[in-house]
Coordinates of N, CA, C and O in Angstrom, one line a residue:
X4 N 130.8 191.5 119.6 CA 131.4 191.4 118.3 C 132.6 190.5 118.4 O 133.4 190.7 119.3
X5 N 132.9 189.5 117.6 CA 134.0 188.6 117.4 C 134.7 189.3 116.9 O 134.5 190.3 116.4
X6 N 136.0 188.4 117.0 CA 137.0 189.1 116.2 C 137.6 187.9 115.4 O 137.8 186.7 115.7
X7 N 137.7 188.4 114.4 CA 138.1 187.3 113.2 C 139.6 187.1 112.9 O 140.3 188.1 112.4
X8 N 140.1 185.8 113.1 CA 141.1 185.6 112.7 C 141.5 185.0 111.4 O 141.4 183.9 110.8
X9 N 142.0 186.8 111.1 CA 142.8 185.8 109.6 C 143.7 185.4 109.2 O 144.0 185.5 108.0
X10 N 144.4 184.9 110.0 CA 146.0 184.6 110.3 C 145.8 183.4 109.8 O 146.1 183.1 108.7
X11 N 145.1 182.5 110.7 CA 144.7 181.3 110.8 C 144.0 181.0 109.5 O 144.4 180.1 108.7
X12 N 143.2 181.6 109.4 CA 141.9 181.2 108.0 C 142.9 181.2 106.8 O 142.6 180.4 105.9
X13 N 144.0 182.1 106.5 CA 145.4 182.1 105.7 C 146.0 180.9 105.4 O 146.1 180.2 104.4
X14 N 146.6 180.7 106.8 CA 147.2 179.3 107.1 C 146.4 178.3 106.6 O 147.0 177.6 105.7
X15 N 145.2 178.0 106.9 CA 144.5 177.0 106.4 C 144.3 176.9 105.2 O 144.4 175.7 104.8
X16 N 144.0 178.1 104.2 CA 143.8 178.3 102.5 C 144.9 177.6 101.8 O 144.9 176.7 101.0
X17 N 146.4 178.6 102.7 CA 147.3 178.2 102.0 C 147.9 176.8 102.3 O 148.9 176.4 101.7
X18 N 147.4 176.0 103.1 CA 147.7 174.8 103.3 C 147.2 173.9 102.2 O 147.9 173.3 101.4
X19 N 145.5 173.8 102.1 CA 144.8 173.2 101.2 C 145.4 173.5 99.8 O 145.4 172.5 99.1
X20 N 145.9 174.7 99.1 CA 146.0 175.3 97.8 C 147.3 174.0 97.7 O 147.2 173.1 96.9
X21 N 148.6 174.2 98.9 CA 150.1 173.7 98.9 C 149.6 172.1 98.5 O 150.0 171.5 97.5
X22 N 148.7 171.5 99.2 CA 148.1 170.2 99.2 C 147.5 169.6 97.9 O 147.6 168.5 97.6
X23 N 146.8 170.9 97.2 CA 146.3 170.3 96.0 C 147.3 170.4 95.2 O 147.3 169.6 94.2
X24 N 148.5 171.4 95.2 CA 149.2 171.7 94.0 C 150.2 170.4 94.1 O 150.7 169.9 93.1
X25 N 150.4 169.9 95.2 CA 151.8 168.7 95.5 C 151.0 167.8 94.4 O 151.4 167.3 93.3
X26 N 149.6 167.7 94.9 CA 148.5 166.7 94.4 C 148.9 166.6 92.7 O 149.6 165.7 92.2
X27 N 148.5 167.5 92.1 CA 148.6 167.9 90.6 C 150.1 167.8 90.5 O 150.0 167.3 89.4
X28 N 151.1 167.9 90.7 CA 152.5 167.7 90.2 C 152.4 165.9 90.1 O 152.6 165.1 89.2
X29 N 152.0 165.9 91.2 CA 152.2 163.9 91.2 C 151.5 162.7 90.6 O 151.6 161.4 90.6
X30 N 150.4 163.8 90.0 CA 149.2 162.9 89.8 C 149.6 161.8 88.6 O 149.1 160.7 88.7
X31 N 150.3 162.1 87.8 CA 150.9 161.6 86.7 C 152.2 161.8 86.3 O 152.9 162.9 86.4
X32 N 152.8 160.4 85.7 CA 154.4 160.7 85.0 C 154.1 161.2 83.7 O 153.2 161.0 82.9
X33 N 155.4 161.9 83.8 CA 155.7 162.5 82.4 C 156.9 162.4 81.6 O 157.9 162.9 82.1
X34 N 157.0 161.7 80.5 CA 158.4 161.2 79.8 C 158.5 162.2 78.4 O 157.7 162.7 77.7
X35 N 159.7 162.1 78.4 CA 160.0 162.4 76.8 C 161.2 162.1 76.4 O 162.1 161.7 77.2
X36 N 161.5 162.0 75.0 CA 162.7 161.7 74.4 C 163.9 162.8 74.1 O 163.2 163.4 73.3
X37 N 164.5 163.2 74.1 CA 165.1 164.4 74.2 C 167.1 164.3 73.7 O 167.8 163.6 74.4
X38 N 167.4 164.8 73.0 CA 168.6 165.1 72.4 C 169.4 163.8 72.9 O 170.5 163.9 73.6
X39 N 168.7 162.3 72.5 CA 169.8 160.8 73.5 C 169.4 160.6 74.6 O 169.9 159.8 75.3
X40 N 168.3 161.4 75.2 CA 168.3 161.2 76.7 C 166.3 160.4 76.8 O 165.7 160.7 75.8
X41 N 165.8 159.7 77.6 CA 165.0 159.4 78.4 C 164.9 160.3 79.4 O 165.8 160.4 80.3
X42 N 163.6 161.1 79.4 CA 163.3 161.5 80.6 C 162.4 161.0 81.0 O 161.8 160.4 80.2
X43 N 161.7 160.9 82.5 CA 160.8 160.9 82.8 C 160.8 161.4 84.4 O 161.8 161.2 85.1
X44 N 159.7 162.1 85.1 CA 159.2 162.9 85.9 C 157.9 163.0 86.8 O 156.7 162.7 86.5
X45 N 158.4 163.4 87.8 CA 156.8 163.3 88.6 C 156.4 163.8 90.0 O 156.1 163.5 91.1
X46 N 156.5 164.7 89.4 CA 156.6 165.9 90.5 C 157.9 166.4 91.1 O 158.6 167.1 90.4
X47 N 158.1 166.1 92.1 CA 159.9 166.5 92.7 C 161.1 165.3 92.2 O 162.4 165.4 92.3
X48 N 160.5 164.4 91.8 CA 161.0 162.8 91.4 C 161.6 163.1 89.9 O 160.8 163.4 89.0
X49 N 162.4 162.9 89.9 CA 162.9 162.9 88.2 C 164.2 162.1 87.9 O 165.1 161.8 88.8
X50 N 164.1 161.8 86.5 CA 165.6 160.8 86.5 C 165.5 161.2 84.4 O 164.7 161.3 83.5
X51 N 167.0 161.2 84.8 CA 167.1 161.7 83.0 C 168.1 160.6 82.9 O 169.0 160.6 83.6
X52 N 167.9 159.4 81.7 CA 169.1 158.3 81.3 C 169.3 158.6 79.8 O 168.5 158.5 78.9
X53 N 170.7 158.8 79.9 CA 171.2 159.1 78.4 C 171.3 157.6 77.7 O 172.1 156.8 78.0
X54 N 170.2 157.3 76.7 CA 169.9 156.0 75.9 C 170.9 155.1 76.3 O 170.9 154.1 77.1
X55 N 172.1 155.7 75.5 CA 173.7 154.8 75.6 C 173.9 154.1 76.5 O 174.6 153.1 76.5
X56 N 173.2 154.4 77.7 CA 173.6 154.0 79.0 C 172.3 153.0 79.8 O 172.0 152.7 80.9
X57 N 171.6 152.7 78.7 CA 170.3 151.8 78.6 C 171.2 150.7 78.4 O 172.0 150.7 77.5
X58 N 171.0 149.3 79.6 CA 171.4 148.0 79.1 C 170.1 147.1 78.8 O 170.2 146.1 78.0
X59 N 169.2 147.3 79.1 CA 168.2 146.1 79.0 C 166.6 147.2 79.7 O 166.5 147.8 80.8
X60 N 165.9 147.0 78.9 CA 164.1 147.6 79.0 C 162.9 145.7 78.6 O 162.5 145.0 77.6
X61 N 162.8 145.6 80.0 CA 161.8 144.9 80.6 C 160.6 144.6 81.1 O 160.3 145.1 82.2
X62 N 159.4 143.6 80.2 CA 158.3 144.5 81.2 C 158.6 143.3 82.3 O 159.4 142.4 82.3
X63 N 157.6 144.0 83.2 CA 157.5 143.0 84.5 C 155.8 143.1 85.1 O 155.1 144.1 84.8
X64 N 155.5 142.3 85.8 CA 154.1 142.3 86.1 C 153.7 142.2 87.7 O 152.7 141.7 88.1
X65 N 154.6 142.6 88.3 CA 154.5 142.7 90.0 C 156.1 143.5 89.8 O 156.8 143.3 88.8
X66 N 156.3 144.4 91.1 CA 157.5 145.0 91.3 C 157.8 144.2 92.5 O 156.9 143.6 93.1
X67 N 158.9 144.3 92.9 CA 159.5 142.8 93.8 C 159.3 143.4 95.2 O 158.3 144.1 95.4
X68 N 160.3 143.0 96.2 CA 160.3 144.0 97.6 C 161.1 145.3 97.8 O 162.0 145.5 97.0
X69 N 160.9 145.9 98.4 CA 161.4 147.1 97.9 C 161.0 147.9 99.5 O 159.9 148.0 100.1
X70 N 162.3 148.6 100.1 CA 162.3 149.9 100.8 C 162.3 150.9 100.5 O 163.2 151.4 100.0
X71 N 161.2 151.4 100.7 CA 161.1 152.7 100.8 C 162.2 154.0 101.4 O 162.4 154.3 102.6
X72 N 162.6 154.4 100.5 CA 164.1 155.9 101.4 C 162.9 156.7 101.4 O 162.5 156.9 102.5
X73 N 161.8 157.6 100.0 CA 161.2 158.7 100.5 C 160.2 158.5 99.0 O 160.5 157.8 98.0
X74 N 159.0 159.2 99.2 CA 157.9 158.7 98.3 C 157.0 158.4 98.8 O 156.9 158.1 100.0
X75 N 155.8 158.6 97.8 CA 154.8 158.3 98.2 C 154.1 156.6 98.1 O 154.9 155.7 97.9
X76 N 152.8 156.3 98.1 CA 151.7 155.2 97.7 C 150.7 155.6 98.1 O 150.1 155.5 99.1
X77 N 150.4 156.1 97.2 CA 148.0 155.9 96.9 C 147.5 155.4 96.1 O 147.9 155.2 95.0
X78 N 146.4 155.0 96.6 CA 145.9 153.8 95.8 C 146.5 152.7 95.2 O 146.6 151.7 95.9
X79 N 147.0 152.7 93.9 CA 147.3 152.4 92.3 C 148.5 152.8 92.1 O 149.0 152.3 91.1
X80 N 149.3 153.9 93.1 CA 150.3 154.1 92.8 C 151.7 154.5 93.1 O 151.5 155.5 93.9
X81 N 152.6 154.4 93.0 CA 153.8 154.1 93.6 C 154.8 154.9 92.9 O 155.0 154.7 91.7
X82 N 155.6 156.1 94.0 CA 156.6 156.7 93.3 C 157.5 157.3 94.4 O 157.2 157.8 95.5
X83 N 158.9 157.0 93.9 CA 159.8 158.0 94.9 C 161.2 156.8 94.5 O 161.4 156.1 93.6
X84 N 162.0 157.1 95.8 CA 163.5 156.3 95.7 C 163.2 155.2 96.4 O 162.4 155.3 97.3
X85 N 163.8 153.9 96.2 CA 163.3 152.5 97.2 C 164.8 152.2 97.2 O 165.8 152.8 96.6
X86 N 164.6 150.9 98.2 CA 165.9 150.4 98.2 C 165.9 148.6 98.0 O 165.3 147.8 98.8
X87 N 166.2 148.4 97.4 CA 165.6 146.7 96.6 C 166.2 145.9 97.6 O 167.4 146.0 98.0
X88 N 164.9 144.8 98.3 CA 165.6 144.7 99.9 C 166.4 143.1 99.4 O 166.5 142.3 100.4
X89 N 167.1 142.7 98.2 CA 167.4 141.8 97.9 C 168.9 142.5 97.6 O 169.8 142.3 98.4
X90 N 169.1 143.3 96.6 CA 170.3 143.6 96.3 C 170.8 144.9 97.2 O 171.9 145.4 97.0
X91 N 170.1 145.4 98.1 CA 169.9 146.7 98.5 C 171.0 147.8 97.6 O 172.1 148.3 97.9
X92 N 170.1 148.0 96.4 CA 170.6 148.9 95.4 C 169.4 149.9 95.6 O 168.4 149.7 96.2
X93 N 169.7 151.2 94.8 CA 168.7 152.0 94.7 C 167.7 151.8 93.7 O 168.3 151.6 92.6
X94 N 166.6 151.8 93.7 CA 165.2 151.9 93.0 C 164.7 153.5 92.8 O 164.6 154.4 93.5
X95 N 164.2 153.2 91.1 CA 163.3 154.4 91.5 C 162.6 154.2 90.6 O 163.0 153.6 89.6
X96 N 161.3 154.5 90.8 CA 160.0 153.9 90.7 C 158.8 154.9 90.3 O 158.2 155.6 91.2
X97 N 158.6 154.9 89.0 CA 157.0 156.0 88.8 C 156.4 155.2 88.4 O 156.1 155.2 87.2
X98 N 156.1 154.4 88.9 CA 154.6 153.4 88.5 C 153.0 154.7 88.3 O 153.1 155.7 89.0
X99 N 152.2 154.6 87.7 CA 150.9 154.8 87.8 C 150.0 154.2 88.3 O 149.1 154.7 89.0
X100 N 150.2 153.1 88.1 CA 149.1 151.7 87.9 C 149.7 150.5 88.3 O 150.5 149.8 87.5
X101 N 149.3 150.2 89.5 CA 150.0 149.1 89.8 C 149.6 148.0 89.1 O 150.3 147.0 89.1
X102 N 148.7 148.0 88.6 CA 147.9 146.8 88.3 C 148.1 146.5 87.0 O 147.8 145.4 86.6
X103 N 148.8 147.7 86.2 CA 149.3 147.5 84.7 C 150.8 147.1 84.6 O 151.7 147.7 85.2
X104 N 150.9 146.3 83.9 CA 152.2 145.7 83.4 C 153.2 146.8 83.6 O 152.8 147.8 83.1
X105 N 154.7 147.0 84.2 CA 155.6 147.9 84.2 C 156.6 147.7 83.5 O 156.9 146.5 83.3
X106 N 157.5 148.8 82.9 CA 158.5 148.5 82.3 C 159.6 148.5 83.2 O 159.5 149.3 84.2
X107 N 160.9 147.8 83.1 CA 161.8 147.5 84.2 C 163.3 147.8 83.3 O 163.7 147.0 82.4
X108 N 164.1 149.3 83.7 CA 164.9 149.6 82.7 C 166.1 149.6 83.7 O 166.2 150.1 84.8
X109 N 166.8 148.8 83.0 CA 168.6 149.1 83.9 C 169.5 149.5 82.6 O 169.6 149.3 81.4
X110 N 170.3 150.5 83.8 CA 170.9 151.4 83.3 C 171.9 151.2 83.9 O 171.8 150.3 84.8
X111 N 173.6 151.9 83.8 CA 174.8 151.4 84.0 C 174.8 150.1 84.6 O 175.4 150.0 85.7
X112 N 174.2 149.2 84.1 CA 174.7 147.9 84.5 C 174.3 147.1 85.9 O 174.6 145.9 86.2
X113 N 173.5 148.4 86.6 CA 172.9 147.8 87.9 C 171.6 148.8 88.4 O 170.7 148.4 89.2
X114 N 171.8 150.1 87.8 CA 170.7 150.9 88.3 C 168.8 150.4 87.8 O 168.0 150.3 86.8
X115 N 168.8 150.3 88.8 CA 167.2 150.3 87.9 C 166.1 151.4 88.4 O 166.0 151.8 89.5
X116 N 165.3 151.6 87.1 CA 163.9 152.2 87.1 C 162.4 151.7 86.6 O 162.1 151.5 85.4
X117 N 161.7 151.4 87.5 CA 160.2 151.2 87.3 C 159.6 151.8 87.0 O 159.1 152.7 87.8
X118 N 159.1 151.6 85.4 CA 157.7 152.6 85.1 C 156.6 152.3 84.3 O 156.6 151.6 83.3
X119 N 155.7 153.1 84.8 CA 154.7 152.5 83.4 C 153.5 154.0 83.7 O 153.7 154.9 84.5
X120 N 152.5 154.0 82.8 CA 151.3 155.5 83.1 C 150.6 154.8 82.6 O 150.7 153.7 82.1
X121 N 149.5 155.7 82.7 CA 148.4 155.6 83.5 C 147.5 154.9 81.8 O 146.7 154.0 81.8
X122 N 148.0 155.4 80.7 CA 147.4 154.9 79.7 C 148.4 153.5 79.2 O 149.6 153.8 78.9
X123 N 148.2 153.0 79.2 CA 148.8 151.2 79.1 C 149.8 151.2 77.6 O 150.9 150.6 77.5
X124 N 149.0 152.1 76.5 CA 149.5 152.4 75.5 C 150.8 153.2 74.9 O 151.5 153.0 74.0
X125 N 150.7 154.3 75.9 CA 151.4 155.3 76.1 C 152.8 154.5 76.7 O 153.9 155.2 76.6
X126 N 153.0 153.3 77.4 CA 153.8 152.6 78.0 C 154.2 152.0 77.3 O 155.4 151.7 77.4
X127 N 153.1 151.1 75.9 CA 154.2 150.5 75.1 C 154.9 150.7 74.4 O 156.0 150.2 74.1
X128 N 153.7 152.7 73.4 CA 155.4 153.0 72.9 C 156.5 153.3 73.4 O 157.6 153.2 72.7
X129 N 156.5 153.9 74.9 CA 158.2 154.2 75.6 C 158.8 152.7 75.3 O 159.9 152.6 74.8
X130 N 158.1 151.8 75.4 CA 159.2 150.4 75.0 C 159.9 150.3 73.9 O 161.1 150.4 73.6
X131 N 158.5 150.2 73.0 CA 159.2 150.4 71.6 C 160.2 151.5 70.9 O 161.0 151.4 69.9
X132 N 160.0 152.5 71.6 CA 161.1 153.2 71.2 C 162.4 153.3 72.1 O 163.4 154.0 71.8
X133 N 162.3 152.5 73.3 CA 163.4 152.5 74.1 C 164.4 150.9 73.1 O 165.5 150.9 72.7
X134 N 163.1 149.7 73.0 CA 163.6 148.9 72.3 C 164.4 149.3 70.7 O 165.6 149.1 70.6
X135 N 163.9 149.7 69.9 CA 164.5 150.3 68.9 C 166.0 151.5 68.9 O 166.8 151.7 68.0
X136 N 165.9 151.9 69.9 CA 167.3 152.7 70.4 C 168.0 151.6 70.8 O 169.2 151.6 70.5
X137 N 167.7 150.6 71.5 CA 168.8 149.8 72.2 C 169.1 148.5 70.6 O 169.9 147.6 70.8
X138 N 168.9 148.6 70.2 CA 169.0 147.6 68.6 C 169.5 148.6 68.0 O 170.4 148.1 67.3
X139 N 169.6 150.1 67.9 CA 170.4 150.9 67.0 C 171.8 151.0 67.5 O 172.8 151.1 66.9
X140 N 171.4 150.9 68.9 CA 172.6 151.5 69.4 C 173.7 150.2 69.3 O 174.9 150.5 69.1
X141 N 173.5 148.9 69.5 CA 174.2 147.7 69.0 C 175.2 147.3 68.1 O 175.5 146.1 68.0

């Protein structure tokens, strides 16, 4: 008669379940507009910018060089904190789609954020309504 370890067979379940759930937090960004603020989100990754403090929303069509501090890349996609190996300022970066046009937002004057999702559309209204606040706010 064997003896079955379920210690182990545990460990392994709960490994795969922890792996898919990281999976499903990150799979996609999530934005919203919220009481003056920009959010957007992606898994453990988040950055909230209060409009006001929006100087300039840019697209861009390649993201430049960039170090990685912590974050991931699969496939198409790119997210976490970088360090821009030109200004070595902080980056942070929820791309979806590398391959789609990104929006390029600086904030206090030197911060920047890279982003765009996964639906191409969904990215130009965050423009347009990022554009439209920054003409209001003028």
């Amino acid at each position: 008669m064997k003896k079955k370890n379920w210690f182990w067979n545990l460990v392994i379940l709960l490994t795969v379940v922890g792996c898919i759930f990281a999976f499903a937090l990150h799979y996609k960004n999530w934005s919203k507009f919220e009481e003056g603020n920009f959010q957007v989100a992606s898994g453990i990754y988040k950055q909230r910018i209060p409009i006001i403090e929006i100087d300039k929303v840019t697209w861009l069509n390649k993201l430049p060089a960039m170090q990685r501090m912590n974050g991931f890349s699969w496939l198409a996609k790119e997210k976490g904190v970088f360090v821009d190996s030109l200004t070595q300022t902080k980056v942070y970066v929820f791309v979806d789609d590398l391959r789609q046009p990104k929006l390029r937002i600086t904030h206090q004057d030197s911060l920047l954020l890279y982003l765009n999702l996964a639906d191409s559309i969904e990215t130009q209204e965050i423009y347009e309504k990022l554009t439209l606040a920054l003409e209001q706010k003028d």
